[in-house]
Coordinates of C-alpha atoms in Angstrom, one line a residue:
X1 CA 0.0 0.0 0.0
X2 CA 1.6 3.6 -1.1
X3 CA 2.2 6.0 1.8
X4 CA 0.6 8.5 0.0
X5 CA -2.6 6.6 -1.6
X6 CA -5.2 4.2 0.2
X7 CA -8.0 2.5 -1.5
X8 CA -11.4 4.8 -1.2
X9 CA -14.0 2.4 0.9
X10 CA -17.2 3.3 3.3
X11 CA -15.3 0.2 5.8
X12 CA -13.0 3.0 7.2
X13 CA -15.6 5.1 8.1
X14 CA -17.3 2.7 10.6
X15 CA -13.6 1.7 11.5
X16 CA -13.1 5.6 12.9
X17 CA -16.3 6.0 14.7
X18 CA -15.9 3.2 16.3
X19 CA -12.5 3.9 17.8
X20 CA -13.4 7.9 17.9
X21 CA -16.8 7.5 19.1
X22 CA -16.7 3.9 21.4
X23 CA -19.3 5.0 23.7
X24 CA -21.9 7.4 21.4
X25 CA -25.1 5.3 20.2
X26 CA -24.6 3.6 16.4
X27 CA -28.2 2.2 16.6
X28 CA -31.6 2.3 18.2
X29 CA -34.2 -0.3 17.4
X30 CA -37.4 -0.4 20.0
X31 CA -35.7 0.5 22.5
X32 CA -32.4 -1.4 22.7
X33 CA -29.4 1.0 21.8
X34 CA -26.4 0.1 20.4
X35 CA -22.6 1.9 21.0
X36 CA -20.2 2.4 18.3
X37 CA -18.0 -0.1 19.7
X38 CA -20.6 -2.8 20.3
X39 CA -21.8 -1.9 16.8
X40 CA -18.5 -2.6 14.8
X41 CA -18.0 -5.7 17.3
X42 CA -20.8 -7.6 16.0
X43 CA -19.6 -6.4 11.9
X44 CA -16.6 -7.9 12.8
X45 CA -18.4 -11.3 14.1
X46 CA -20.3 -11.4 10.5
X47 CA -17.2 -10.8 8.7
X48 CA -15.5 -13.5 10.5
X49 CA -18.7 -15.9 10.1
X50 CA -19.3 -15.0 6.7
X51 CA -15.2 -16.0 5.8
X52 CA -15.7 -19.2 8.4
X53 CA -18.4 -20.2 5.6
X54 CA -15.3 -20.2 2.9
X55 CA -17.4 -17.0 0.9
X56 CA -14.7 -15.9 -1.8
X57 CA -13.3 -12.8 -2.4
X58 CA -15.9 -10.4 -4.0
X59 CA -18.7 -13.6 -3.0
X60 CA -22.2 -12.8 -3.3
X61 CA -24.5 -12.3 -0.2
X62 CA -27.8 -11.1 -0.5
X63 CA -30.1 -9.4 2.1
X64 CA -34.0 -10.1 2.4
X65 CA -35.0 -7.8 5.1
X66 CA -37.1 -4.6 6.5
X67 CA -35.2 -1.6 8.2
X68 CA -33.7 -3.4 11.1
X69 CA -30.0 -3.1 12.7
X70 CA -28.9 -6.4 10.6
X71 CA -29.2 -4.9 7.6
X72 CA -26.8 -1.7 8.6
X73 CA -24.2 -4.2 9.9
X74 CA -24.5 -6.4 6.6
X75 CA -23.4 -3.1 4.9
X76 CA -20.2 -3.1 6.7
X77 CA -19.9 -6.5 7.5
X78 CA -20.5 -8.0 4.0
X79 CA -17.3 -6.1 2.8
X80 CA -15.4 -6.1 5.3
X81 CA -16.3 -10.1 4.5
X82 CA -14.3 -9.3 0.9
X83 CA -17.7 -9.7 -0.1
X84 CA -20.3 -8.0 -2.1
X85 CA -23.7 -6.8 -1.1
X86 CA -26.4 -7.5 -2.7
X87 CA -29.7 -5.8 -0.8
X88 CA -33.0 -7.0 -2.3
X89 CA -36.4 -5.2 -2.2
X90 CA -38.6 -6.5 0.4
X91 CA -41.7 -5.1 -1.7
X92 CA -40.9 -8.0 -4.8
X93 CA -42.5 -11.1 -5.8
X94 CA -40.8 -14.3 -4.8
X95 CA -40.3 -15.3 -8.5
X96 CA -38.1 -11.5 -8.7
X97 CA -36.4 -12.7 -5.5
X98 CA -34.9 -15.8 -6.9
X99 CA -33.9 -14.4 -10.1
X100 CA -32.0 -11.5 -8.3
X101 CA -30.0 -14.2 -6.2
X102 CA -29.7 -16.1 -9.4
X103 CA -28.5 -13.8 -11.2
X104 CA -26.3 -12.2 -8.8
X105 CA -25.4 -16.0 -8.0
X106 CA -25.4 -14.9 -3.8
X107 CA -24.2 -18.0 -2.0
X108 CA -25.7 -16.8 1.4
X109 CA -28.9 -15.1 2.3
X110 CA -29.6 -13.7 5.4
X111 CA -33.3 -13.2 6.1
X112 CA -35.8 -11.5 8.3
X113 CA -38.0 -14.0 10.1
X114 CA -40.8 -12.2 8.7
X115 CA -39.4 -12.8 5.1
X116 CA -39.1 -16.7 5.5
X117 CA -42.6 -17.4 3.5
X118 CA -40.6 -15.9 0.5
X119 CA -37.8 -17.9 0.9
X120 CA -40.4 -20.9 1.6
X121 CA -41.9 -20.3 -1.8
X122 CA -38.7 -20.1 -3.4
X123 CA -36.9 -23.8 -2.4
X124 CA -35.8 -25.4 -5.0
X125 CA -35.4 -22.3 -7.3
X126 CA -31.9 -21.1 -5.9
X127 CA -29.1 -23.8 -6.6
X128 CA -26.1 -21.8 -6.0
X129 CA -27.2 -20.6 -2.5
X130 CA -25.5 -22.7 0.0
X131 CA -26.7 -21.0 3.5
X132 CA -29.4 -19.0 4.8
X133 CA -28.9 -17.0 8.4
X134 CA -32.7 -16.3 9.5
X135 CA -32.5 -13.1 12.1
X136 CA -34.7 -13.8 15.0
X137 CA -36.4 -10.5 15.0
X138 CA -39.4 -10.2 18.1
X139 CA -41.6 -7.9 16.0
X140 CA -41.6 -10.3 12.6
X141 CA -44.8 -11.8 13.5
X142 CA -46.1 -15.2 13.8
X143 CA -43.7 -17.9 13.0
X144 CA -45.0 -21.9 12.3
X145 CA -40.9 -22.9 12.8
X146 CA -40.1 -23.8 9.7
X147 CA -36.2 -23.1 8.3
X148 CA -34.5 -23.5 5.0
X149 CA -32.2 -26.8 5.6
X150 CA -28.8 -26.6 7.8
X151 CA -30.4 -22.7 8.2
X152 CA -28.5 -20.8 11.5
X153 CA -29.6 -18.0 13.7
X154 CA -28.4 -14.6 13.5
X155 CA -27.0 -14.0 16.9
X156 CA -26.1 -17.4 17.1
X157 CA -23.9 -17.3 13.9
X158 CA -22.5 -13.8 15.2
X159 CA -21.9 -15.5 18.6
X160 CA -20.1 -18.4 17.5
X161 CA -18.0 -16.1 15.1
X162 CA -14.5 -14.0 16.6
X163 CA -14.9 -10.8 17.3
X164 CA -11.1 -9.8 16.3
X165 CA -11.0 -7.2 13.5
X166 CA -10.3 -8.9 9.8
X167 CA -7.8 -8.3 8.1
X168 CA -8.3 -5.7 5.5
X169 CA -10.1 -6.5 2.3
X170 CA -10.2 -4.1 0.0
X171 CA -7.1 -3.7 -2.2
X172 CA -8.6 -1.8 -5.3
X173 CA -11.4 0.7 -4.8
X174 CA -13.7 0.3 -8.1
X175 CA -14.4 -3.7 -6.6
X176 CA -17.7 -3.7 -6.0
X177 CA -19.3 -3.1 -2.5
X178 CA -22.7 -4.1 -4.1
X179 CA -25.0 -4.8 -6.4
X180 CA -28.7 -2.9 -6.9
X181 CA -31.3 -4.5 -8.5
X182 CA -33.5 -1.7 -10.6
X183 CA -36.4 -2.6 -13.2
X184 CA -34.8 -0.6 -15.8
X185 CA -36.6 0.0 -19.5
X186 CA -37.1 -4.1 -19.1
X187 CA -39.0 -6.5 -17.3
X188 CA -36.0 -8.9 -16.2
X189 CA -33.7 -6.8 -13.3
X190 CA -30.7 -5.4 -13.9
X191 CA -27.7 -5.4 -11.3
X192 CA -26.1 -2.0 -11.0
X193 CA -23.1 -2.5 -9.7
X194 CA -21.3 0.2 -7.2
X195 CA -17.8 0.4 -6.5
X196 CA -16.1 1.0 -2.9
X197 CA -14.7 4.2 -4.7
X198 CA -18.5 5.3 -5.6
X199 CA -20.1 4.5 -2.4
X200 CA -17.5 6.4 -0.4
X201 CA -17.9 9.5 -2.4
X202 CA -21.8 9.7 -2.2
X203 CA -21.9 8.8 1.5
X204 CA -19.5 12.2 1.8
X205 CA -22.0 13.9 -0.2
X206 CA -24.7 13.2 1.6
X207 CA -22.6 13.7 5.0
X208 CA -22.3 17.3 3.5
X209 CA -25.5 18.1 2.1
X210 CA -27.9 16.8 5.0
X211 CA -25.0 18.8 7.3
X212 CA -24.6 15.3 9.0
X213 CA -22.4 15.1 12.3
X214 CA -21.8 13.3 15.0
X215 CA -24.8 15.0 17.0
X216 CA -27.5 14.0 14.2
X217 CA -29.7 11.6 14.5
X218 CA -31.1 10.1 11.4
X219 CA -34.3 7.7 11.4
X220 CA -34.6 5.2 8.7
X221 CA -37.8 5.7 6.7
X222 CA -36.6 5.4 3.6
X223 CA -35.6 1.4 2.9
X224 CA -32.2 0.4 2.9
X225 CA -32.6 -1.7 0.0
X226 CA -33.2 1.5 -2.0
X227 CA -29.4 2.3 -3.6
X228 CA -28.4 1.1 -0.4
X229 CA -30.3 3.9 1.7
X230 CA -29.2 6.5 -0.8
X231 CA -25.3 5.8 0.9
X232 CA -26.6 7.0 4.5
X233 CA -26.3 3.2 5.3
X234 CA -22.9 4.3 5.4
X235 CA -23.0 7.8 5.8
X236 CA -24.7 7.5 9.2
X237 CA -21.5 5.7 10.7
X238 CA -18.9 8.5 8.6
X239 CA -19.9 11.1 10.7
X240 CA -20.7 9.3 13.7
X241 CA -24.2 10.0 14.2
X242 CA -27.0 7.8 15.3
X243 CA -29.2 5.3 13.4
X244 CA -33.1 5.1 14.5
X245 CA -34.2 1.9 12.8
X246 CA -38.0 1.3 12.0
X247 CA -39.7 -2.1 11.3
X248 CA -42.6 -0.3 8.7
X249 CA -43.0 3.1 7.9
X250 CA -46.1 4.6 10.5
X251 CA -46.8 8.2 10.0
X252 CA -47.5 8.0 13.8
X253 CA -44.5 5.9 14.6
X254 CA -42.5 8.1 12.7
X255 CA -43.4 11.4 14.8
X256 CA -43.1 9.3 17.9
X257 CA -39.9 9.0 17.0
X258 CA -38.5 12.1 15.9
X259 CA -39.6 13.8 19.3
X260 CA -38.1 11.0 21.8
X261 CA -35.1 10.0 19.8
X262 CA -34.1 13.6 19.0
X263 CA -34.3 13.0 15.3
X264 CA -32.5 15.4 12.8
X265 CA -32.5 13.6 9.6
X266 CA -34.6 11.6 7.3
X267 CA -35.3 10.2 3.7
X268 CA -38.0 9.3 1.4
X269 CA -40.2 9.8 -1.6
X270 CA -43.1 12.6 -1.1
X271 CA -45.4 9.7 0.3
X272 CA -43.7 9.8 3.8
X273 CA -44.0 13.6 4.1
X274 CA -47.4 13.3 3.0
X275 CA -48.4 10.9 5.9
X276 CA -47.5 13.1 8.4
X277 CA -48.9 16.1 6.9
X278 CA -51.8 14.0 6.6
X279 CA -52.1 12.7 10.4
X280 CA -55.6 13.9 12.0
X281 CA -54.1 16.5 14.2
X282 CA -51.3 17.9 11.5
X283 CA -52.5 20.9 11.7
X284 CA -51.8 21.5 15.3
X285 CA -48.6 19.9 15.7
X286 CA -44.9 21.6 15.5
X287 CA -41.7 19.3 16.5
X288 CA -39.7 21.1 18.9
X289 CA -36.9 21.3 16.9
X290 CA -36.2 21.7 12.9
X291 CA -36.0 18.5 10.7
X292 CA -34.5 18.2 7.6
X293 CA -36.7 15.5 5.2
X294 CA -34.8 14.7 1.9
X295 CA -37.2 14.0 -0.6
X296 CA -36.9 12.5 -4.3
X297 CA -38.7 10.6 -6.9
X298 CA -41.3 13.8 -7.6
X299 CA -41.0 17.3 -6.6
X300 CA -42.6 18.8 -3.5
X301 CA -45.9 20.5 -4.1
X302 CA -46.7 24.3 -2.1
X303 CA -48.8 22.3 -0.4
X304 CA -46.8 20.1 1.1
X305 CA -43.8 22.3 1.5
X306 CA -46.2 24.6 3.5
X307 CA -47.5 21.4 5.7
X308 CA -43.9 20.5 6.6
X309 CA -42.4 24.1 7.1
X310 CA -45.5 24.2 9.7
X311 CA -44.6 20.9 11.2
X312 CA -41.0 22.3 11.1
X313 CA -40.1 20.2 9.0
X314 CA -37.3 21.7 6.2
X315 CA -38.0 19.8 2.8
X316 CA -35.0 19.4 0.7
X317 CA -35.5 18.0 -3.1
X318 CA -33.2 15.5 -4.8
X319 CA -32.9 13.4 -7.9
X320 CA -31.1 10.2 -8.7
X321 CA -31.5 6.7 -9.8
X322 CA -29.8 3.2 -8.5
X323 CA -27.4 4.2 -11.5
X324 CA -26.0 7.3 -9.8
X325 CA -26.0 5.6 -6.2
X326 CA -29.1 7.5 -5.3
X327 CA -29.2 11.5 -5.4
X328 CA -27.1 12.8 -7.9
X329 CA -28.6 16.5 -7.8
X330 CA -30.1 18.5 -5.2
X331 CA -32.5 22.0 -5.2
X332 CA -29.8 23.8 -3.5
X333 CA -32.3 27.0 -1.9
X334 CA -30.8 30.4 -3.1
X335 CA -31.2 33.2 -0.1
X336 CA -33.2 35.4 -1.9
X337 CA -36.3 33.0 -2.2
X338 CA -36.9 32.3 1.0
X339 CA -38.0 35.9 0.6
X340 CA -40.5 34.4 -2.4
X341 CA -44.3 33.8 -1.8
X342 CA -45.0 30.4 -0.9
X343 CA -46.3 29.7 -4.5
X344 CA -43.1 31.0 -6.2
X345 CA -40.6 29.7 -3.7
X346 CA -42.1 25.7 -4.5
X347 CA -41.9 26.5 -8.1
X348 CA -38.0 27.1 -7.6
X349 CA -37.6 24.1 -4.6
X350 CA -39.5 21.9 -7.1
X351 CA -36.4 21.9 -9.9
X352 CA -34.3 19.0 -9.6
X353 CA -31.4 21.4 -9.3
X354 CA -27.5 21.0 -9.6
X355 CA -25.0 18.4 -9.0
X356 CA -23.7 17.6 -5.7
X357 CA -20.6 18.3 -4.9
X358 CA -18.9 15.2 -5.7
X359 CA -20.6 13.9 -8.2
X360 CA -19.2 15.4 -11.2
X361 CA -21.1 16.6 -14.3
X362 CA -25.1 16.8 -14.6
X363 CA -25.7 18.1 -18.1
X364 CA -29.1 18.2 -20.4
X365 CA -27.6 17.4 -23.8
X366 CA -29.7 16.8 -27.1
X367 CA -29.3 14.1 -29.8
X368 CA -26.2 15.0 -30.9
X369 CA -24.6 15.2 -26.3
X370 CA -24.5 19.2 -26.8
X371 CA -26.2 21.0 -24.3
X372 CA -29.3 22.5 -24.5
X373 CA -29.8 26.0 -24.3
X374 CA -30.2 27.8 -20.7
X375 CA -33.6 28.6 -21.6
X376 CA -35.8 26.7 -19.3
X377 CA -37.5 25.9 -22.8
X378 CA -35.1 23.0 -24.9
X379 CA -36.1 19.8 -24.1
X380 CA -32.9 17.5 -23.8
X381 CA -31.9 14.1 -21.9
X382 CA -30.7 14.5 -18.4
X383 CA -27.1 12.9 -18.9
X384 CA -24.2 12.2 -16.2
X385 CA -20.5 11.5 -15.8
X386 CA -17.8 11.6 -13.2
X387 CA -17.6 10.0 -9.4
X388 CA -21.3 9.0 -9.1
X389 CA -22.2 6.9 -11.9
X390 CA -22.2 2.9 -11.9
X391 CA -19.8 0.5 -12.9
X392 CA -22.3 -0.9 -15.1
X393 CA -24.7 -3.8 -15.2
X394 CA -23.5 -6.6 -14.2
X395 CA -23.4 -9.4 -16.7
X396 CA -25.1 -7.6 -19.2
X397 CA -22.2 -5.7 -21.5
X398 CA -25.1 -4.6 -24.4
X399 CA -27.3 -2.3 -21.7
X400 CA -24.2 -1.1 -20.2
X401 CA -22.8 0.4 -23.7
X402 CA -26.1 0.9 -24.5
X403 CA -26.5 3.3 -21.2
X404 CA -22.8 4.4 -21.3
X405 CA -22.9 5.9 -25.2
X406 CA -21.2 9.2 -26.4
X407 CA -19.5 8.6 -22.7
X408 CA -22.2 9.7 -20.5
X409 CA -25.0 7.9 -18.5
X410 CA -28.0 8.4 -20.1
X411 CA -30.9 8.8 -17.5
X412 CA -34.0 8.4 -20.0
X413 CA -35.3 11.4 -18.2
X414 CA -36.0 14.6 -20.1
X415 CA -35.7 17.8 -18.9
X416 CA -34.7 21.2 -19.2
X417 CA -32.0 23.5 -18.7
X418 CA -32.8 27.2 -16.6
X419 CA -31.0 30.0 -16.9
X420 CA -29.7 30.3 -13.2
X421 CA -28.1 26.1 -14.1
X422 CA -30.4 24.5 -12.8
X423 CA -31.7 21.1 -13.9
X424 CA -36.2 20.5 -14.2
X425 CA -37.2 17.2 -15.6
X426 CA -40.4 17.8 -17.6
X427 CA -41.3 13.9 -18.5
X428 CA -40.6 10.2 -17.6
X429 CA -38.7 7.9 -19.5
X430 CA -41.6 6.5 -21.4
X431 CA -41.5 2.7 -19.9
X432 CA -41.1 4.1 -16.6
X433 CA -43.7 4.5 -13.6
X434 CA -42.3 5.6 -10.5
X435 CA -44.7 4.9 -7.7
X436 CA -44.5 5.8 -4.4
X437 CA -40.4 6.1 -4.9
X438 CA -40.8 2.3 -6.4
X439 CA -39.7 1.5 -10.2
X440 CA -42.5 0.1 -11.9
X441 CA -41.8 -1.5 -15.8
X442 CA -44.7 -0.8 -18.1
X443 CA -43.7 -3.6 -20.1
X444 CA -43.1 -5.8 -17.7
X445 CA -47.0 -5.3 -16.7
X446 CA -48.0 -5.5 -20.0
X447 CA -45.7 -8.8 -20.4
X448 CA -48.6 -10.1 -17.5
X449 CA -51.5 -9.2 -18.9
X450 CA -50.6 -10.4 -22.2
X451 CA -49.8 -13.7 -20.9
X452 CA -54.1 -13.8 -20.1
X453 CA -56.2 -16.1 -22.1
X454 CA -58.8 -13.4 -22.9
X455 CA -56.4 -10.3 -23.6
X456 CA -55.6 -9.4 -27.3
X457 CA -54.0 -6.5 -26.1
X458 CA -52.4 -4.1 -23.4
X459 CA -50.9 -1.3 -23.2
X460 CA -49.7 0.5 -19.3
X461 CA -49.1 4.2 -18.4
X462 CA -48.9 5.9 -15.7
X463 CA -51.7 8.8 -14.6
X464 CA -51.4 11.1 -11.6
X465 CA -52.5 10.0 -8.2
X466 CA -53.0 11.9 -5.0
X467 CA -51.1 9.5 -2.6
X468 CA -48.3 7.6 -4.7
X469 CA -47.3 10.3 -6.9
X470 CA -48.3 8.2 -9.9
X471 CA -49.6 4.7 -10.7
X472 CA -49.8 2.5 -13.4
X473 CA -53.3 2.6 -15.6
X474 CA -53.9 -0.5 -18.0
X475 CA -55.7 0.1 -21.6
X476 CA -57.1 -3.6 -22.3
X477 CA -58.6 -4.6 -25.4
X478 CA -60.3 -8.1 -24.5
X479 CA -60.2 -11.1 -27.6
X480 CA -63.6 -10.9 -29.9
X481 CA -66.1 -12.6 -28.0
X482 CA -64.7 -12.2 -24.2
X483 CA -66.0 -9.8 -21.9
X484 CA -64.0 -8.8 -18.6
X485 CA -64.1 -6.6 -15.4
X486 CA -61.6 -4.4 -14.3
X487 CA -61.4 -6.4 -10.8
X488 CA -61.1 -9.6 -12.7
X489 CA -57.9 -8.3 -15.1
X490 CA -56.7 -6.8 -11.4
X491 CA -56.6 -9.6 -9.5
X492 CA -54.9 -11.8 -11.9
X493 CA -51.8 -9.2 -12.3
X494 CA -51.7 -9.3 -8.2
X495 CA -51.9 -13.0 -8.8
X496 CA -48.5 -12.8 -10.9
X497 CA -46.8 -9.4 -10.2
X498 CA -45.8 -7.7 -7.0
X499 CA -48.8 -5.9 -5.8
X500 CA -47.2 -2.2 -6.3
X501 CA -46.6 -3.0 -9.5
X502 CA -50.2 -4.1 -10.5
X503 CA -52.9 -1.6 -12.3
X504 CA -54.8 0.9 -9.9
X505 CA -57.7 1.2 -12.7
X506 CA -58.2 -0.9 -16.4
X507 CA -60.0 0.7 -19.3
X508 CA -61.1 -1.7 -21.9
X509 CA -60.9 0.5 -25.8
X510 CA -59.0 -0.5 -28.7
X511 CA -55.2 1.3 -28.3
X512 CA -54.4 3.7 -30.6
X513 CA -51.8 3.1 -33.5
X514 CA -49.5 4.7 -35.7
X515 CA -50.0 3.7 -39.5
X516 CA -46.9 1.3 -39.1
X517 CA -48.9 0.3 -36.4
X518 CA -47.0 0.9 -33.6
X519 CA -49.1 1.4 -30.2
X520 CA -49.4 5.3 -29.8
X521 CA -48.9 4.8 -26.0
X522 CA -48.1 8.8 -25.9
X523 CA -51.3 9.1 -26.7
X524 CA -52.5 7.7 -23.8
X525 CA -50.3 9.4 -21.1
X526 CA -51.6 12.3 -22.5
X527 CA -54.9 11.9 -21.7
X528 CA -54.2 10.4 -18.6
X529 CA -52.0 13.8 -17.5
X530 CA -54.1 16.7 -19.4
X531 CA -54.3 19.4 -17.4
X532 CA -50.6 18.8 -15.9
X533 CA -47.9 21.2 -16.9
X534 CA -44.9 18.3 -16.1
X535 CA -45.5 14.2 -15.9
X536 CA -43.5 14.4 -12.7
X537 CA -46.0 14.5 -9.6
X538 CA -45.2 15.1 -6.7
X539 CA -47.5 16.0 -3.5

């Protein structure tokens, strides 16, 4: 190792705190709380454990759990392992599951207790996975005792493991640290992968952004299979702060929380704010003390801005994708609009701004990657390059040139360029539904209901929706002689798709084509969003 060099990796963080910080509080989870030094103790037990289990160098283990403490360790102690990450959303269908650790070809899974059905519906489907760890969690319900053959207990498998620190893993910091599943343009998953290199540099980012430090306090809303927390899995332990951990997302819950734990920080898509702002007794409520809410996946409304600045709640806008480890822009607030009218401050706040500081370049570029004119009018691709961006998809060379060409990451979202530099996104890409902060494939959907034995034809959009930002709508045009109901085409996509992912509403109508006929799906998100200046909707 050069004297003047050392690999980039999110392990050292953790390694600091826990020697700077021994005795301040890592983790808090219904009530038990966790030091620094008890905190990378137990890391260093799964490291040990997972290397006892002979995982190779940059092995797979994959994560099947809800916001608890083993899922902030596995961050650390995965890696530290010599391993890679691979943190899989709870929200999937079993079917998704097993092609994720298929594809990734994880040898280990550790699971929630509450996550075991999955994995019971899955046996047989996963060849290459050699051991589960099942974690024990109280609060994951009912349990009929049934375990995945030669499966071990969590805190039994930490127990039996040393607790002595490993020796160091990472010798080259673009390995990977992990791999993110996203929906992409296509119904199959694809695995971004991150780097140690790239993780380290967003978790600074958000350290600096969110104003992190070892007195904040930062409760886990948003899931931290999501880009892995946005980085604040291991931004949290960089600056030494404190991790509130939270089984399921309660609007109640989450207020609880943020007055007794002293909460500074959180994350999520609009939804969350929304919940609170939508509690019975919103109105009347103030925390004690300012919070600052990151919010992405659709701009903040006035009205919600207003709800939250009454709560004392600061709202802060971002914009990312599991290709740019989470955030890659924020609405950085200007002084002179908090001097605007409500109205005309949102309008700014709701931009998905500028690049964060480490990130490198955020451009909107047309056809030819020239940027657009500053005119807040040109319609270009939102297009990025530097620190931030992916490694690529793993195993799949063709999506990650395709994604990769004229050398930047191409986003698929469109947007324009202001003239103060910053960045609004004015449509989706077109096969893309993002619901409640959730990818949602429209061809993957209309891969389901295609697969029906009385559909001729679908086609899926997304329209505008009050609660989840926007959901997925399903034009259905039945074969000659069948006759359908809306409830009947819904319950057989819930019957084959995760449930997010399913149609909120079906409209049965021949689809409109182009005279090569090619569906005119534009067409249809038009009607679904007339009236809406942008197809980005937020709260």
């Amino acid at each position: 190792m050069a004297v003047n060099r050392v690999p980039m990796t999110p392990l050292t963080f953790l390694q600091r705190s826990a020697r700077v910080f021994p005795e301040r509080i890592a983790t808090v989870y219904e009530g038990k709380r966790v030091p620094y030094r008890t905190f990378y103790e137990r890391v260093c037990r799964m490291a040990q454990g997972l290397r006892g289990l002979h995982l190779p160098r940059q092995g797979r283990v994959a994560v099947l759990a809800p916001n608890v403490p083993m899922v902030l360790e596995a961050h650390f102690g995965v890696p530290l392992a010599g391993g890679v990450l691979v943190a899989i959303n709870t929200r999937l269908s079993a079917h998704d599951v097993s092609y994720i650790i298929n594809h990734s070809g994880s040898e280990v899974l550790l699971v929630d207790r509450g996550m075991l059905g999955m994995v019971r519906e899955m046996a047989g489907e996963m060849p290459g996975l050699r051991r589960v760890i099942v974690c024990d969690d109280p609060l994951a319900g009912a349990d009929d005792g049934w375990r995945p053959t030669e499966a071990l207990d969590y805190e039994e498998f930490l127990a039996g493991a040393s607790a002595e620190e490993p020796e160091f893993p990472v010798r080259d910091e673009d390995d990977l640290i992990s791999l993110n599943y996203t929906s992409g343009t296509t119904g199959k998953p694809k695995g971004v992968m991150f780097t140690h290199r790239g993780a380290y540099l967003n978790a600074l980012s958000d350290c600096l952004q969110n104003g992190l430090t070892g007195r904040s306090v930062y409760l886990w809303t948003l899931p931290m299979f999501h880009c892995n927390g946005w980085c604040f899995t291991w931004a949290v332990p960089a600056s030494g702060a404190t991790s509130v951990c939270m089984r399921t997302v309660e609007p109640r819950q989450i207020r609880e929380l943020i007055e007794s734990e002293g909460v500074t920080n959180f994350c999520g898509a609009p939804i969350v704010l929304n919940m609170l702002a939508t509690l019975p007794d919103a109105e009347q409520f103030r925390f004690a003390n300012r919070v600052r809410a990151s919010t992405g996946g659709a701009p903040p409304s006035p009205t919600l801005l207003a709800a939250m600045d009454r709560m004392n709640v600061e709202a802060i806008h971002l914009y990312g994708l599991t290709e740019t480890y989470g955030p890659i822009t924020l609405c950085e607030v200007q002084d002179d609009w908090l001097k605007l009218p409500l109205e005309d401050y949102a309008r700014q706040v709701a931009r998905q701004g500028v690049a964060h500081p480490l990130a490198g370049e955020v451009m909107v570029l047309d056809g030819e990657h020239n940027p657009v004119p500053a005119d807040a009018q040109s319609m270009g691709e939102v297009c990025v390059r530097g620190n931030i961006v992916m490694k690529g998809y793993y195993n799949d060379e063709a999506a990650t040139e395709e994604a990769f060409r004229g050398g930047w990451f191409h986003t698929g979202d469109l947007g324009v360029l202001h003239p103060d530099g910053y960045i609004e996104l004015k449509d989706r890409a077109k096969d893309i539904i993002i619901s409640g902060g959730e990818n949602i494939s429209t061809i993957e959907v209309e891969n389901t209901l295609a697969a029906h034995p009385d559909i001729a034809e679908a086609a899926v959009v997304s329209r505008p929706d009050e609660q989840w930002g926007e959901v997925p709508v399903a034009f259905v045009l039945p074969k000659d002689g069948k006759v359908l109901s809306e409830q009947e085409v819904i319950a057989f996509c819930r019957d084959n798709l995760a449930h997010f992912k399913c149609p909120k509403a079906v409209v049965f109508e021949a689809l409109p084509r182009t005279s090569t006929g090619k569906v005119q799906k534009f067409a249809l998100r038009e009607r679904m969003w007339e009236g809406h200046a942008s197809r980005v909707k937020g709260h």
